[in-house]
Short mmCIF file of C-alpha atoms in Angstrom, two decimals:
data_model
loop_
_atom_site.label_atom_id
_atom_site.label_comp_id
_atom_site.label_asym_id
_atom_site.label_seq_id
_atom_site.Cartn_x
_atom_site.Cartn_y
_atom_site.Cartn_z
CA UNK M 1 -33.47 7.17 -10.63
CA UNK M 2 -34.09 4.11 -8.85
CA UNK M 3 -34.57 0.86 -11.15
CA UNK M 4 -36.16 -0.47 -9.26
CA UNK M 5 -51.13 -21.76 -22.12
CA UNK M 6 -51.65 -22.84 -24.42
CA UNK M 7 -50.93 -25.89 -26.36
CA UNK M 8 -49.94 -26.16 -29.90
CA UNK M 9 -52.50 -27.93 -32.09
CA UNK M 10 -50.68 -31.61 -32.21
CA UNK M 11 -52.46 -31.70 -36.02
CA UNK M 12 -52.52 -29.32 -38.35
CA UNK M 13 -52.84 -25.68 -37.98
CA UNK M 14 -50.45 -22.59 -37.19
CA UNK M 15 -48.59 -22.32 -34.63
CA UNK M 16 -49.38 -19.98 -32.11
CA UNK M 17 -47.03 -16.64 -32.43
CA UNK M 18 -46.98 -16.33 -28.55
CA UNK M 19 -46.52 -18.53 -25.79
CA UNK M 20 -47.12 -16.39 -23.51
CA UNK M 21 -50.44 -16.21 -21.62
CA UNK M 22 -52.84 -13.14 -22.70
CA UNK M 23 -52.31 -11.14 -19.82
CA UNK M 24 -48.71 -11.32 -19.56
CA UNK M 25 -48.23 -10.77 -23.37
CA UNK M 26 -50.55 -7.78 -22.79
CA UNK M 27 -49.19 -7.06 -19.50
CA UNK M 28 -45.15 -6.70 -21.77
CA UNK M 29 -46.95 -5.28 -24.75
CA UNK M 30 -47.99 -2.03 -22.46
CA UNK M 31 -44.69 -1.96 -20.74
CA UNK M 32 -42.86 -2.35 -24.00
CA UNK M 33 -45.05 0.64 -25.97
CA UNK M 34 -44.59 2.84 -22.60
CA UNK M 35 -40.93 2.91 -23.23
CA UNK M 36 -40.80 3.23 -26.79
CA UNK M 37 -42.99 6.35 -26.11
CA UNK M 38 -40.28 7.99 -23.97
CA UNK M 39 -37.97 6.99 -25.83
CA UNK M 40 -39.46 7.90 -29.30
CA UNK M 41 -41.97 10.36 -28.65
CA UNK M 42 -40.96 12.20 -25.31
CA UNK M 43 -38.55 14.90 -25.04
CA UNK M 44 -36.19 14.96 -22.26
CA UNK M 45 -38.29 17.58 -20.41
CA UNK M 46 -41.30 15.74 -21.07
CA UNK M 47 -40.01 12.43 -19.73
CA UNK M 48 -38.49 13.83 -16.90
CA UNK M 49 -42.16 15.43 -15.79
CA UNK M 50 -43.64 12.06 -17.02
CA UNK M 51 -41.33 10.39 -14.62
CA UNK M 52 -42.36 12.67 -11.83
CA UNK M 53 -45.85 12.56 -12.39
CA UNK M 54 -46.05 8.50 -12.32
CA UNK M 55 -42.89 7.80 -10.71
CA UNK M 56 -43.25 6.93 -6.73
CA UNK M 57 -41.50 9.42 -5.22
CA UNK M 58 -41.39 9.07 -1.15
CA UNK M 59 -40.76 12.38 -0.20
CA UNK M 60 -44.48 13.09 -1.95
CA UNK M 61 -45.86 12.03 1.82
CA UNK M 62 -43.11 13.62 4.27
CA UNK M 63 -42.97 17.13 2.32
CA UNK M 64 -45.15 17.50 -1.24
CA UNK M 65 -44.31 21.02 -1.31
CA UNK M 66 -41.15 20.03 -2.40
CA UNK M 67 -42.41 17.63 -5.65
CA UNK M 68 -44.65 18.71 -8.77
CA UNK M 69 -48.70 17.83 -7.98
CA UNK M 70 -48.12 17.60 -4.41
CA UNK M 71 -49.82 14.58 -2.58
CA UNK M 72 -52.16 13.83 -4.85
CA UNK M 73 -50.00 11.58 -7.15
CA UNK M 74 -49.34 9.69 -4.60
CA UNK M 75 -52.95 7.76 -5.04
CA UNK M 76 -51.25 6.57 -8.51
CA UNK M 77 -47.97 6.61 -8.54
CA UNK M 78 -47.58 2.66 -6.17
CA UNK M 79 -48.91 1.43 -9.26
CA UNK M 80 -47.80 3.38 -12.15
CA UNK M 81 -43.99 3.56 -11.12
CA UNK M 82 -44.08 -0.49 -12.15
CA UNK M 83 -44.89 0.43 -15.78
CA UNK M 84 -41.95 3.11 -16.49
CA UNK M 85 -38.25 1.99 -16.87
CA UNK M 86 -34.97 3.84 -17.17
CA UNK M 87 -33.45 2.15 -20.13
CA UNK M 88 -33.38 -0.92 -22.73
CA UNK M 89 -31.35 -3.10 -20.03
CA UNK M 90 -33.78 -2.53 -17.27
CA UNK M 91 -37.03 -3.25 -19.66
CA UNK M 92 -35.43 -5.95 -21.42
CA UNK M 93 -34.25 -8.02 -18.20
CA UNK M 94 -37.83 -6.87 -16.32
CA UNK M 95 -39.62 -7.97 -19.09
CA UNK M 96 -37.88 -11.40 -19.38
CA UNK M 97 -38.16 -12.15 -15.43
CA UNK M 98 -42.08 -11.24 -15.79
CA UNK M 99 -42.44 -13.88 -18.64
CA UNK M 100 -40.69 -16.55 -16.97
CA UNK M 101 -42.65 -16.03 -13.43
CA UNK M 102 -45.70 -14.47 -14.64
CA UNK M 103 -46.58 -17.29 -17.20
CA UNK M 104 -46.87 -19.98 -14.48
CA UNK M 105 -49.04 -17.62 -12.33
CA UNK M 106 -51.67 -16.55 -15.15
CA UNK M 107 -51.80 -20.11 -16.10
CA UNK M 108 -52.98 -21.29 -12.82
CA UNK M 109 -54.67 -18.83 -11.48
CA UNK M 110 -55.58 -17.15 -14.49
CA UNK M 111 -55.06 -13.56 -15.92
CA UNK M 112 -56.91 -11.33 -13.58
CA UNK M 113 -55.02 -12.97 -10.77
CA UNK M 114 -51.74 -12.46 -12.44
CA UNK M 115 -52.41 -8.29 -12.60
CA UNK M 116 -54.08 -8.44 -9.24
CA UNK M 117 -50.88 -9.81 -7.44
CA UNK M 118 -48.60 -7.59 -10.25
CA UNK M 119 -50.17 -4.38 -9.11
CA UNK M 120 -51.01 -5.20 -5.69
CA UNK M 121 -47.07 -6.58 -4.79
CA UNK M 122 -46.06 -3.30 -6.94
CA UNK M 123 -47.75 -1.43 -4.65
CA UNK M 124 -46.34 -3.25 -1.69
CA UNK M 125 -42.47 -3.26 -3.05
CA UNK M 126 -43.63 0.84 -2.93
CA UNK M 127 -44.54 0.48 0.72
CA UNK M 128 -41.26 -1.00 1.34
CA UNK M 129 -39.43 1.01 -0.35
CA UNK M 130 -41.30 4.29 1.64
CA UNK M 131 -40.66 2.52 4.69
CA UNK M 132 -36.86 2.72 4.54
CA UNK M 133 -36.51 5.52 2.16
CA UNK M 134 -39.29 8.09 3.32
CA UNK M 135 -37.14 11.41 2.33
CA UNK M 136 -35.58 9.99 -0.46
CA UNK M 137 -36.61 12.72 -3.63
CA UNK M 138 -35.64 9.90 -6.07
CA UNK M 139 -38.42 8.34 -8.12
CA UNK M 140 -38.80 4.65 -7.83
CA UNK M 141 -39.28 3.39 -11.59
CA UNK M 142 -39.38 -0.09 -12.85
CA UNK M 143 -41.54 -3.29 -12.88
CA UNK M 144 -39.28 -5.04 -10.41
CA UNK M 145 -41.61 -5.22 -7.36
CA UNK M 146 -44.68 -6.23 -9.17
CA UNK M 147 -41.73 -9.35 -10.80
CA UNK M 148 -41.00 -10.10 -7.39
CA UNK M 149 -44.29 -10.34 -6.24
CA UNK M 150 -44.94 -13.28 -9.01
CA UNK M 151 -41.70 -14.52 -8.31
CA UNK M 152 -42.45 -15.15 -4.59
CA UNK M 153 -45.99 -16.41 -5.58
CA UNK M 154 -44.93 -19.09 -8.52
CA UNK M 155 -42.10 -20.35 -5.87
CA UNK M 156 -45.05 -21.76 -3.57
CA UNK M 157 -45.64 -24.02 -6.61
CA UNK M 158 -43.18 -24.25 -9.70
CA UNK M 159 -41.06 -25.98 -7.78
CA UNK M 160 -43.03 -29.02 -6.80
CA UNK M 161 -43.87 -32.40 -8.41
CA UNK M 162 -46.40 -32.92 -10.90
CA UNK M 163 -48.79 -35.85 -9.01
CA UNK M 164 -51.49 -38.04 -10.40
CA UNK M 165 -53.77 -40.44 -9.08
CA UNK M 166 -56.45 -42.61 -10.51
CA UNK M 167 -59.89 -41.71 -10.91
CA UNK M 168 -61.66 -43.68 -8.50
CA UNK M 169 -64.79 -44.68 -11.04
CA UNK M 170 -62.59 -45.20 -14.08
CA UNK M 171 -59.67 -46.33 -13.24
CA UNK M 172 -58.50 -43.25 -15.62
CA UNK M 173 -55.20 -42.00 -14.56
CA UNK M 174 -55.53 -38.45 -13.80
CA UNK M 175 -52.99 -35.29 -13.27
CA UNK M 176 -53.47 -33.44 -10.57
CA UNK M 177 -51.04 -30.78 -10.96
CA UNK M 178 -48.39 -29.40 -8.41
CA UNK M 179 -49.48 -28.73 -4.88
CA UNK M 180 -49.46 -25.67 -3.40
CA UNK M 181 -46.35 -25.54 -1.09
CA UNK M 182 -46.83 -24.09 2.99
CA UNK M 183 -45.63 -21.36 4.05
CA UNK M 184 -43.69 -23.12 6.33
CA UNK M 185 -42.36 -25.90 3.73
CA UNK M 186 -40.29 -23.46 2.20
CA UNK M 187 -37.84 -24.24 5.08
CA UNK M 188 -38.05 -28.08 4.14
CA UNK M 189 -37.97 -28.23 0.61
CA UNK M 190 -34.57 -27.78 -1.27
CA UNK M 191 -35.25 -26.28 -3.99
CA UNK M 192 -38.02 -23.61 -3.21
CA UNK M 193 -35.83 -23.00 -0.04
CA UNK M 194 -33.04 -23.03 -1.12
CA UNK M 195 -33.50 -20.15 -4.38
CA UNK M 196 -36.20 -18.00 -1.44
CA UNK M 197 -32.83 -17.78 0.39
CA UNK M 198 -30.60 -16.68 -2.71
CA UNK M 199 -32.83 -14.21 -3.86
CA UNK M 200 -33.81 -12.70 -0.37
CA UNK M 201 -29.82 -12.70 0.16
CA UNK M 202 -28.53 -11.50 -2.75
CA UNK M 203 -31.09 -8.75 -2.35
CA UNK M 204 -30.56 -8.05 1.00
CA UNK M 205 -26.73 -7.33 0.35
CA UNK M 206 -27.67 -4.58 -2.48
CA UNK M 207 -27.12 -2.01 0.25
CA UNK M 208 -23.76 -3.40 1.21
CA UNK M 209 -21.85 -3.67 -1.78
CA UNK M 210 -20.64 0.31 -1.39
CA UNK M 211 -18.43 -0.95 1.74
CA UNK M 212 -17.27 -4.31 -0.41
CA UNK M 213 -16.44 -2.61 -3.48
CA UNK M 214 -16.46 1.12 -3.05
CA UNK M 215 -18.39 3.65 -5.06
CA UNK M 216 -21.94 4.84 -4.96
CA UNK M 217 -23.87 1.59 -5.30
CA UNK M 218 -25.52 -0.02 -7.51
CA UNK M 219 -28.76 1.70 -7.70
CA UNK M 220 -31.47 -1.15 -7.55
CA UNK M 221 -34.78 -0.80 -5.40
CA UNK M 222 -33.73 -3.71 -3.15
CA UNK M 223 -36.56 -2.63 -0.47
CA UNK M 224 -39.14 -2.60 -3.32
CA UNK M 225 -38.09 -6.26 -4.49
CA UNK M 226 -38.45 -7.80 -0.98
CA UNK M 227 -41.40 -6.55 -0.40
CA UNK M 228 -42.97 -7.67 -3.04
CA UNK M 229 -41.56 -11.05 -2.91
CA UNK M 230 -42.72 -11.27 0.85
CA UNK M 231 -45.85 -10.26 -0.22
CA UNK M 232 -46.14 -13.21 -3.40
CA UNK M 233 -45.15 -15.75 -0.90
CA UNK M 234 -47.96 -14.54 1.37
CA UNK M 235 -51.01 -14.14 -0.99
CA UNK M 236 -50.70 -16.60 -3.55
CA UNK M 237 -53.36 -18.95 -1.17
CA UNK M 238 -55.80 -16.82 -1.66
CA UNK M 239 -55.95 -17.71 -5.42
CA UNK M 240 -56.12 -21.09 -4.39
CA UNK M 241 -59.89 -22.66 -5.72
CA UNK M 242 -59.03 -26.12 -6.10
CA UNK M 243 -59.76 -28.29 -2.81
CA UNK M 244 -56.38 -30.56 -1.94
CA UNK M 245 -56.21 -33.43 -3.44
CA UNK M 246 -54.01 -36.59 -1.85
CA UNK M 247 -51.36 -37.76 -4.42
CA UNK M 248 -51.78 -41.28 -5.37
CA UNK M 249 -49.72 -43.27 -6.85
CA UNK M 250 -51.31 -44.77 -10.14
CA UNK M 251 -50.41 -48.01 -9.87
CA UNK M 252 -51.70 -49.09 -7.26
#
């Protein structure tokens, strides 16, 4: 198979048990209790025809005579394959990546946005991985698009200054958070550049490595994790509800 906030309370009180945002703890929660189902519950048999049934399998749209349920899965599968995984490494390293890039999506955008691009960039690492696998009778499994679809949308912003200004009534110093990088700053600023490149790259050489270091291949999803990265980078303005604000500096 392919493999593919809140504060705590400065006085008194608990602290909170997760750090995470709702949706992203809710978002791991169902991934997590997925797994331990077919690990725990399934059978073999019965996770293999789980697999096929929400795996996204490309040859589905070329020849679905040749794949359980024909077509029709194919209207679920770009969004399901993102919730199954094909072992305790793959969950465990998905599930890390989607806390660390999911967290700083939900929390600016909120939680609805955070599934919206999750599903929709799953769906569009499934597209890419169609495009340049469309007779390929392996299921795509694994929450790796929908990652990389956060991934490319938090690295529009994460990477960018904190600014403040002061209010012009009150004098009050006030944050205005970190701007929302262009498109086409990515090519100017170091550090989003410069990890955009690393991670396109190192993706993009997935499909090499066979002639580098013999054997098989590693079997990762690149297509599936560009696409969806492409597609963060691209969407992520549409979230956007705050007008631009100039950065001031607050003393003067």
């Amino acid at each position: 198979m392919q493999t593919n906030g809140r504060e705590a309370p400065e006085h008194g009180g608990s602290q909170p048990v997760f750090l995470l945002p709702a949706a992203v703890t809710a978002l791991v929660g169902l991934i997590v209790a997925i797994h331990l189902a077919s690990v725990f519950v399934f059978s073999e048999q019965a996770y293999l025809r789980f697999v096929v049934w929400f795996g996204f399998i490309p040859v589905r749209l070329t020849a679905p005579e040749l794949v359980p349920g024909g077509l029709a899965p194919m209207l679920w599968t770009p969004f399901t394959y993102a919730l199954l995984h094909g072992g305790w490494e793959h969950l465990i390293f998905n599930v890390a990546w989607l806390a660390i890039f999911g967290t700083p999506v939900a929390r600016r955008y909120g939680g609805l946005a955070m599934l919206i691009v999750f599903f929709v960039g799953s769906l569009a690492g499934a597209m890419a991985y169609l495009a340049l696998a469309w007779t390929s009778p392996i299921p795509l499994i694994g929450a790796s698009g929908g990652i990389a679809a956060l991934t490319g949308a938090a690295v529009r912003f994460v990477f960018q200054p904190v600014e403040v200004a002061r209010h012009p009534e009150t004098g009050e110093v006030v944050v205005l958070g970190r701007r929302l990088l262009p498109l086409g700053g990515l090519l100017r600023d170091g550090r989003a550049g410069l990890f955009s490149f690393f991670w396109l790259v190192l993706n993009g050489i997935v499909p090499l490595m066979p002639e580098f270091f013999g054997g098989p291949g590693v079997q990762i999803a690149w297509q599936a994790h560009i696409g969806g990265f492409v597609f963060g980078l691209l969407v992520v303005p549409l979230f956007e509800r705050r007008p631009p604000l100039p950065a001031q500096d607050p003393d003067e």
